[in-house]
Tab-separated table of C-alpha atoms in Angstrom:
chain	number	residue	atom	x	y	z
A	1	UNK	CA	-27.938	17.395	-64.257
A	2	UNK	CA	-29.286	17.044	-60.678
A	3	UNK	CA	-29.098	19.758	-57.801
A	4	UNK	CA	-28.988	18.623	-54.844
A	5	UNK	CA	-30.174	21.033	-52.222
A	6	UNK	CA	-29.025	20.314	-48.283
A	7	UNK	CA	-31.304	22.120	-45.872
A	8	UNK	CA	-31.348	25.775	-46.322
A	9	UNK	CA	-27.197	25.724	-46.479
A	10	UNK	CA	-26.735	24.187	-42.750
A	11	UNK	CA	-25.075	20.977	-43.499
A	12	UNK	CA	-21.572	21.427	-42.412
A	13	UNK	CA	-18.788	20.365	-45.464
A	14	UNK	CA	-17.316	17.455	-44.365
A	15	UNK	CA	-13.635	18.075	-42.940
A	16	UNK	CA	-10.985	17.081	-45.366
A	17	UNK	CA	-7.262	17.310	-45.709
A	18	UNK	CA	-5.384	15.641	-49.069
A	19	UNK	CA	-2.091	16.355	-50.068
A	20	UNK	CA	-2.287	19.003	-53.076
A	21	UNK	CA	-0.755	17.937	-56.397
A	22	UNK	CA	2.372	20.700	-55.409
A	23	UNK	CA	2.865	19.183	-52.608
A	24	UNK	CA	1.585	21.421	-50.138
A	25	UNK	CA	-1.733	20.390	-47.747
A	26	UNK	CA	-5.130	21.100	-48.472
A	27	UNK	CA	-7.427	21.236	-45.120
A	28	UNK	CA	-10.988	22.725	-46.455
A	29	UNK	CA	-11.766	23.791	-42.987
A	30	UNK	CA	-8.681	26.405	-43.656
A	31	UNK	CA	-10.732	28.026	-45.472
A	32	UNK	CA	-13.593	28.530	-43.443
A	33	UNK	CA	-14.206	32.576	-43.680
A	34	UNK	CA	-13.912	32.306	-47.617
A	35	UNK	CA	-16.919	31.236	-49.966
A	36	UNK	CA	-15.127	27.413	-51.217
A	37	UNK	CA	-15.978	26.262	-54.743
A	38	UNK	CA	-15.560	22.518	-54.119
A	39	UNK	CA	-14.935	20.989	-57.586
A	40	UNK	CA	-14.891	17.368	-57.995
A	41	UNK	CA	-13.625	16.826	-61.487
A	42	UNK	CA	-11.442	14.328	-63.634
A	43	UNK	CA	-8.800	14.981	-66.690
A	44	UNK	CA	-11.000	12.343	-68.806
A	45	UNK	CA	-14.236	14.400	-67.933
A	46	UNK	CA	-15.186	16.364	-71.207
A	47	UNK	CA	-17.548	18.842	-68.992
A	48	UNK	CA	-15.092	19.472	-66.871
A	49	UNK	CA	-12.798	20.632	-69.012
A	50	UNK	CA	-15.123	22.799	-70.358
A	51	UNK	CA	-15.751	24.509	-66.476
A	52	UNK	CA	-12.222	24.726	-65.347
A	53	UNK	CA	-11.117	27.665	-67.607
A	54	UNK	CA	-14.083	29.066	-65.875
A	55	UNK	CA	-13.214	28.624	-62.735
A	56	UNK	CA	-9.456	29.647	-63.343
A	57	UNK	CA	-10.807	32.793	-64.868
A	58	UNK	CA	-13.537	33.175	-61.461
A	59	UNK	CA	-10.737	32.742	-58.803
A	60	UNK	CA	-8.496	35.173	-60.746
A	61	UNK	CA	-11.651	37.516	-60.710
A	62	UNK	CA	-13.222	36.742	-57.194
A	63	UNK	CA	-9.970	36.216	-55.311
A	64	UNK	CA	-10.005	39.251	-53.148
A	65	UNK	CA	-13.672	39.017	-52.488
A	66	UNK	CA	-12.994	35.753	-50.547
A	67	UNK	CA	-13.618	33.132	-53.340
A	68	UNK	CA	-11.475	29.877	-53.094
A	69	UNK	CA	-11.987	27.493	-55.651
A	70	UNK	CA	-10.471	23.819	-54.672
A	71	UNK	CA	-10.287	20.911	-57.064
A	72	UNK	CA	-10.565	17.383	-55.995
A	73	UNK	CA	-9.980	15.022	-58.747
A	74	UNK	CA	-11.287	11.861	-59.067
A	75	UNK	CA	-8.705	10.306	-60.937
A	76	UNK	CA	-6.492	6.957	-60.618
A	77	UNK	CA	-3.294	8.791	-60.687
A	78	UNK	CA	-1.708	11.823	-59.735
A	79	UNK	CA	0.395	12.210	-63.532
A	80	UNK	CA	-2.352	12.912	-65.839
A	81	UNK	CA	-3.759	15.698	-63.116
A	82	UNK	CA	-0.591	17.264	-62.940
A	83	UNK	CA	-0.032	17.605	-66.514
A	84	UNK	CA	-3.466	18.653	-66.970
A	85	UNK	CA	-2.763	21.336	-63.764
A	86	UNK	CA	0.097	22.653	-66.163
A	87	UNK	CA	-1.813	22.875	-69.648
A	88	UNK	CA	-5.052	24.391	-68.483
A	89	UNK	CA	-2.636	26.734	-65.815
A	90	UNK	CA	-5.249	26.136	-62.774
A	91	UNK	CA	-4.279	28.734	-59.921
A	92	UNK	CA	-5.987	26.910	-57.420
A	93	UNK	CA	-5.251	24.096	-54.976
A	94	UNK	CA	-5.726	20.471	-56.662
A	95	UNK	CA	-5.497	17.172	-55.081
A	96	UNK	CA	-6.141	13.408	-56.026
A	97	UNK	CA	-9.513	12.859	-54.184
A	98	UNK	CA	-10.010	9.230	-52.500
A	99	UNK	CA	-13.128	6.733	-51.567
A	100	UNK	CA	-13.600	7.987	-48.645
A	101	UNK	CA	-14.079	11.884	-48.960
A	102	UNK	CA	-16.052	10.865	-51.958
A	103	UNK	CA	-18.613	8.850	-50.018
A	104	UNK	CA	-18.274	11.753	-47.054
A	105	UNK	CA	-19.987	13.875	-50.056
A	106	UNK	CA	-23.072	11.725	-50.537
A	107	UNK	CA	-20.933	9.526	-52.935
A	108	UNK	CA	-19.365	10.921	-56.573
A	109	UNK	CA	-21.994	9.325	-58.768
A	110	UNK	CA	-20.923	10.988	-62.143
A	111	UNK	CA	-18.700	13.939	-62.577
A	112	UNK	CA	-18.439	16.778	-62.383
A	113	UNK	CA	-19.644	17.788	-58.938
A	114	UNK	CA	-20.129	21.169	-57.769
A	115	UNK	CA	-20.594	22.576	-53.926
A	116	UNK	CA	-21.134	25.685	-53.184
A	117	UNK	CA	-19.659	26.160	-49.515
A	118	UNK	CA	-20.680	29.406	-47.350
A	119	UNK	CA	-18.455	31.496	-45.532
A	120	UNK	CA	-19.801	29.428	-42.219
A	121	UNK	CA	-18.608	26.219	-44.021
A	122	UNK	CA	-21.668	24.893	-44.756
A	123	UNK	CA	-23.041	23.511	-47.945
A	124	UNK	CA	-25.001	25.942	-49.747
A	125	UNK	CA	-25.471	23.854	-53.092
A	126	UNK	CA	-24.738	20.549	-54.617
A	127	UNK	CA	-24.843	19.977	-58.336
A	128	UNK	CA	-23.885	16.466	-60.065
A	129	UNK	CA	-23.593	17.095	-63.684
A	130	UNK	CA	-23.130	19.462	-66.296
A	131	UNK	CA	-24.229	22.714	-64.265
A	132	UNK	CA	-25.657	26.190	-65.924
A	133	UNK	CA	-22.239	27.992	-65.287
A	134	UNK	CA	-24.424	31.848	-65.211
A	135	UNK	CA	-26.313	30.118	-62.448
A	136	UNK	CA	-23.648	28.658	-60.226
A	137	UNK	CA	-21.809	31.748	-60.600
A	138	UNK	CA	-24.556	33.680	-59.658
A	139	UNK	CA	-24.783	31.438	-56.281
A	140	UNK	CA	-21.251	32.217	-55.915
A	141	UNK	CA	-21.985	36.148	-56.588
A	142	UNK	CA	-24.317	35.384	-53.705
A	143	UNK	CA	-22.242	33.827	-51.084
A	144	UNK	CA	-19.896	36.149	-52.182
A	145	UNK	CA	-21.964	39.155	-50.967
A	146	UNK	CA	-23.158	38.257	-47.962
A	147	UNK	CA	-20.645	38.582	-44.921
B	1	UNK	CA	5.671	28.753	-108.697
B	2	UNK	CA	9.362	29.093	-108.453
B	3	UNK	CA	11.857	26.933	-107.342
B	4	UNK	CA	12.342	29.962	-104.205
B	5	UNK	CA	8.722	30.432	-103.243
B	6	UNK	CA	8.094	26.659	-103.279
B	7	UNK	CA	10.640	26.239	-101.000
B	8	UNK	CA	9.626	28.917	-98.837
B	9	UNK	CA	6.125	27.466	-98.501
B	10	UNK	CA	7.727	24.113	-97.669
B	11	UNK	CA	9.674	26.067	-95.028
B	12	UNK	CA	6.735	27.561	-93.678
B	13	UNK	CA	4.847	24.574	-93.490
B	14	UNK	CA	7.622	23.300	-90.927
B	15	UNK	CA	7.232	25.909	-88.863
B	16	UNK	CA	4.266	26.070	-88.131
B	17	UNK	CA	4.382	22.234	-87.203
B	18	UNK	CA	6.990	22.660	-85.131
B	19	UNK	CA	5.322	25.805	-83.059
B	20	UNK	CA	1.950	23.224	-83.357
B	21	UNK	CA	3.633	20.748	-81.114
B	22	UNK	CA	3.017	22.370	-77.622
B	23	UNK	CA	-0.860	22.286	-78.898
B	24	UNK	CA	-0.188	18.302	-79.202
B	25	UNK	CA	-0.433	18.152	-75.400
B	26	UNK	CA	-3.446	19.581	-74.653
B	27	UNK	CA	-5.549	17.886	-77.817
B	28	UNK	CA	-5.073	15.043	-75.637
B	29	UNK	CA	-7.857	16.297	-73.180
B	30	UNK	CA	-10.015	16.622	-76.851
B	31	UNK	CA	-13.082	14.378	-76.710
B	32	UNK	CA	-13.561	14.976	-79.792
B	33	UNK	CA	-10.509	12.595	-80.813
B	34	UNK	CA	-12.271	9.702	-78.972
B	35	UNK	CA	-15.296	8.520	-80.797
B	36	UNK	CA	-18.357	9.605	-79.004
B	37	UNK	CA	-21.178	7.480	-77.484
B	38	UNK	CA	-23.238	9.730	-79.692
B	39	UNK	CA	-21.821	7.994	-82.788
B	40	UNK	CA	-23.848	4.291	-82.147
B	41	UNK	CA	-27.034	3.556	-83.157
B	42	UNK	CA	-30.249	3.776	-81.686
B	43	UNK	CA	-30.683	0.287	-82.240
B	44	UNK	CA	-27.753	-1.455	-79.823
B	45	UNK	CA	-28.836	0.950	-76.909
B	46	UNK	CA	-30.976	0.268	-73.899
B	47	UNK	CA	-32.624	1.837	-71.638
B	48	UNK	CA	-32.126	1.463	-68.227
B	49	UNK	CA	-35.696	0.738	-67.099
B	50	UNK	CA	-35.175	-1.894	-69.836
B	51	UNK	CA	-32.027	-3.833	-68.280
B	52	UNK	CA	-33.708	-3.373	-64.836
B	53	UNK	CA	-36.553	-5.567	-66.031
B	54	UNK	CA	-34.059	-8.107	-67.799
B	55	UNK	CA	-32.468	-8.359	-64.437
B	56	UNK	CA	-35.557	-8.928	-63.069
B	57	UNK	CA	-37.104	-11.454	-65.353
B	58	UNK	CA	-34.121	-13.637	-63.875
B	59	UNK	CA	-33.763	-15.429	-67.738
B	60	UNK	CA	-31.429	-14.795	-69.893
B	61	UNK	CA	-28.813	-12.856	-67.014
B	62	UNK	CA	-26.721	-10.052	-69.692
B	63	UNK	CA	-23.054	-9.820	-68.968
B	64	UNK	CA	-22.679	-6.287	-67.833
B	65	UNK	CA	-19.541	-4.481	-68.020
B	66	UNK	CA	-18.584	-1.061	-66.434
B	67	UNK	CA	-16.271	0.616	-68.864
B	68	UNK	CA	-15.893	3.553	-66.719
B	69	UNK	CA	-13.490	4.964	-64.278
B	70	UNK	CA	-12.430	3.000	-61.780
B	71	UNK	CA	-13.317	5.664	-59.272
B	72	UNK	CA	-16.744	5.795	-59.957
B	73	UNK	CA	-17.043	1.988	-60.520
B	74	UNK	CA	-16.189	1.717	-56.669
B	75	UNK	CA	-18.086	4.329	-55.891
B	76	UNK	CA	-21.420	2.512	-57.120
B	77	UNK	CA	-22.121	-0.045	-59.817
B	78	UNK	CA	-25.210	-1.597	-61.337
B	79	UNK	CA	-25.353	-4.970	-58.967
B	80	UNK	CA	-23.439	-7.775	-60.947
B	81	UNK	CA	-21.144	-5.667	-63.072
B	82	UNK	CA	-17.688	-6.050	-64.150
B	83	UNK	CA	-14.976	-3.537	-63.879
B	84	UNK	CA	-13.232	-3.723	-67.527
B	85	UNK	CA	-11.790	0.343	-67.065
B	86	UNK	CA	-12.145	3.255	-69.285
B	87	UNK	CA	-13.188	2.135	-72.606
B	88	UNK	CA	-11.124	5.437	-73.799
B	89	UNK	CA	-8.104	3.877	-72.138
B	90	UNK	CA	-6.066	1.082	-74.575
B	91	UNK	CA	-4.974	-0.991	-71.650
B	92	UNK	CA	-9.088	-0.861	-71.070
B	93	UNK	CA	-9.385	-2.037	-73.974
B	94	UNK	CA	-6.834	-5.193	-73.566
B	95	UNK	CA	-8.490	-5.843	-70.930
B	96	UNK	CA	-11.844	-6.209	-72.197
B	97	UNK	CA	-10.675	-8.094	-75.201
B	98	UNK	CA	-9.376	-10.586	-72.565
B	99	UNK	CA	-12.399	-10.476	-70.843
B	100	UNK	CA	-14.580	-11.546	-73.749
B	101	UNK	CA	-12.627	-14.086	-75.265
B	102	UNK	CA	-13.886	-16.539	-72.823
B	103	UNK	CA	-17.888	-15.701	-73.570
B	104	UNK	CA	-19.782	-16.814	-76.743
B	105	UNK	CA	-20.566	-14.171	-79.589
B	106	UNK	CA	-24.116	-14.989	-79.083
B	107	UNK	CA	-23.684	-13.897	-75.902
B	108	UNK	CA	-26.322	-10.987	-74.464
B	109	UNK	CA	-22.941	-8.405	-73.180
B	110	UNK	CA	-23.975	-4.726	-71.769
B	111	UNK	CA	-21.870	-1.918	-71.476
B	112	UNK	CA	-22.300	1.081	-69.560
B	113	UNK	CA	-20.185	4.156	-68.204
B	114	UNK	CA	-21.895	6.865	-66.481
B	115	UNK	CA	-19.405	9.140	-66.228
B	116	UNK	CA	-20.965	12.036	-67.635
B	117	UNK	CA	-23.679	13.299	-70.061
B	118	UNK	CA	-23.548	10.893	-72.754
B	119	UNK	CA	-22.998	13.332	-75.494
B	120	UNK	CA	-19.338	13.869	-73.362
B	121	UNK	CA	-18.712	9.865	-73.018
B	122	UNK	CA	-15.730	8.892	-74.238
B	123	UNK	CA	-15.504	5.277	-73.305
B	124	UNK	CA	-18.540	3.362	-74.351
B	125	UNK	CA	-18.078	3.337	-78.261
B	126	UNK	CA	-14.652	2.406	-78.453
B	127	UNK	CA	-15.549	-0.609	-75.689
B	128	UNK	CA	-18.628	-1.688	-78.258
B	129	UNK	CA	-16.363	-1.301	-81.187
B	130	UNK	CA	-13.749	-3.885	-80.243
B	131	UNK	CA	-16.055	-5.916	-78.902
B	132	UNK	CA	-17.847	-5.849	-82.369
B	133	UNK	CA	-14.691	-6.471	-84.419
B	134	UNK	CA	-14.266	-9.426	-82.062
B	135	UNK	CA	-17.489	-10.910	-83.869
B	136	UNK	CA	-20.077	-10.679	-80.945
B	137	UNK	CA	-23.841	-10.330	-82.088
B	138	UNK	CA	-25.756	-9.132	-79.486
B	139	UNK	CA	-24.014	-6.022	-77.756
B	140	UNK	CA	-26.360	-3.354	-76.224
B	141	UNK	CA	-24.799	-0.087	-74.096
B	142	UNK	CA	-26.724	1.291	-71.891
B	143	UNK	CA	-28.019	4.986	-72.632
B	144	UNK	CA	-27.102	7.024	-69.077
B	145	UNK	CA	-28.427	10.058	-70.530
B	146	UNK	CA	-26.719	12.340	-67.160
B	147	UNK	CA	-24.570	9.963	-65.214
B	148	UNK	CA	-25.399	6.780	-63.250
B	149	UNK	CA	-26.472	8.665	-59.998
B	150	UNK	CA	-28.960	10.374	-62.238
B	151	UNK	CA	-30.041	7.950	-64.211
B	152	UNK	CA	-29.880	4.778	-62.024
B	153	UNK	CA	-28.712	4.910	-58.788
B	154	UNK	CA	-30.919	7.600	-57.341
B	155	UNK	CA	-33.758	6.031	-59.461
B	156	UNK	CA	-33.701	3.145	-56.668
B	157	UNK	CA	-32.268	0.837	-59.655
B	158	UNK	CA	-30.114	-2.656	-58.296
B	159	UNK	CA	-26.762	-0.571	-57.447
B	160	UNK	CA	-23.862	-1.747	-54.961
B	161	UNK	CA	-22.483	1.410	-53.032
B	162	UNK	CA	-18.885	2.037	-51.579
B	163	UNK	CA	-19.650	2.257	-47.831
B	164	UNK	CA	-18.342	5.364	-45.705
């Protein structure tokens, strides 16, 4: 596991907007005002499927306090997400990520990836790998608090 | 045991298979039904400060094969590697068996993934597996311990990036 720190949370989140597996549009700077769990995950990714209940159970939990988890996945396809969207119930947006928004992000050198982005839409934290999940919710708890 | 209860076991034994099947779905996502990169021996690993020096030394070039995600492989890939696909993937698989059918079994062939901890990899073992059954010698995977931006890329190792 690496964290990846950007400069005392002022590097802007780069601008993206992928169609969601529903169909529906997913523009991350939509959600500027809201503390953005920015997931970049895959169905074949054994630690991700170990965070995602996690994260299901955090946005369920966080929701009115402003917390918006969005998944990007990093697979090939759209069909395995979607039937993985289904079986693990995810009540958040998901999309099919691409090269480009992946290299926009530093590059997705291993999954999964996890940014923390502020209320002003900048990065707060970066973590490639397997993540403490007490800690990055605690980051969250912290974003979460401050208006 | 009568004749009755016997066949009310038998009945029950249906039913619960039958209200197991939903369950069959989401096993799928179980990496625990893939055999782990945990499960090869010490001995046909290398490190990656070892195949950096290999590809240094200029002799003896391995054959290195991503068996990763093709995501990631595009993403960044150890200079001079293959994409084969997810070793966890059966059409990887065919494709790797294709691959190697034109190489010698004497042949120095490393694999490597990356795509997470390597106590979570699903797709190096089953790629060194077949390519054992095929009858090569001299296989080694290489041990990512994190994931290849960990472990290699960020280490300043011989890596090809996508380009924004």
């Amino acid at each position: 596991m690496i964290a990846l720190q950007p400069k005392a949370g002022t590097e802007l989140a780069p601008d993206f907007t992928l169609k969601a597996i529903d169909g529906t549009s997913i523009r991350l700077s939509d959600y500027r005002g809201k503390v953005v769990l920015l997931d970049f995950w895959a169905t074949w990714c054994a630690p991700c499927q170990e965070e995602i209940p996690r994260f299901v159970e955090w946005q369920n939990q966080y929701r009115n306090q402003g917390l918006q988890v969005i998944g990007v996945s990093m697979d090939d396809s759209p069909e395995p997400v979607q039937r993985f969207n289904r079986e693990f119930r995810m009540n958040y947006p998901v999309a099919v990520g691409t090269q480009d928004i992946a290299s926009q992000y530093g590059g997705i050198l291993g999954l999964p990836v996890n940014l923390v982005i502020g209320r002003d839409g900048n990065i707060k934290a970066k973590h490639l790998g397997m993540y403490d999940l007490m800690l990055l919710k605690r980051e969250l708890n912290l974003q979460l608090d401050s208006k | 045991m009568s004749r009755l209860v016997r066949r009310g076991i038998t009945w029950m034994i249906c039913c619960l298979a039958v209200l197991s099947l939903p369950q069959a779905g989401l096993a799928q996502w179980n990496a625990n039904q893939i055999q782990p990169a945990t499960a090869l021996s010490q001995s046909v690993l290398i490190q990656p400060a070892e195949l950096v020096k290999a590809l240094q030394s200029g002799k003896n070039q391995p054959i290195i094969l991503n068996v990763g995600p093709r995501m990631l492989y595009l993403q960044a890939h150890i200079t001079g590697a293959e994409f084969i696909g997810p070793g966890s993937d059966p059409d990887a698989i065919k494709q790797l068996h294709a691959r190697a059918q034109s190489v010698s079994h004497s042949s120095l062939i490393v694999l490597y993934c990356g795509c997470c901890p390597w106590s979570h990899c699903p797709n190096v073992a089953p790629a060194y597996s077949e390519l054992q059954r095929m009858g090569f010698t001299n296989i080694k995977v290489l041990y990512i311990a994190d994931n290849l931006g960990t472990d290699w890329v960020y280490k300043g190792y011989p890596t090809v990036r996508a380009t924004n």
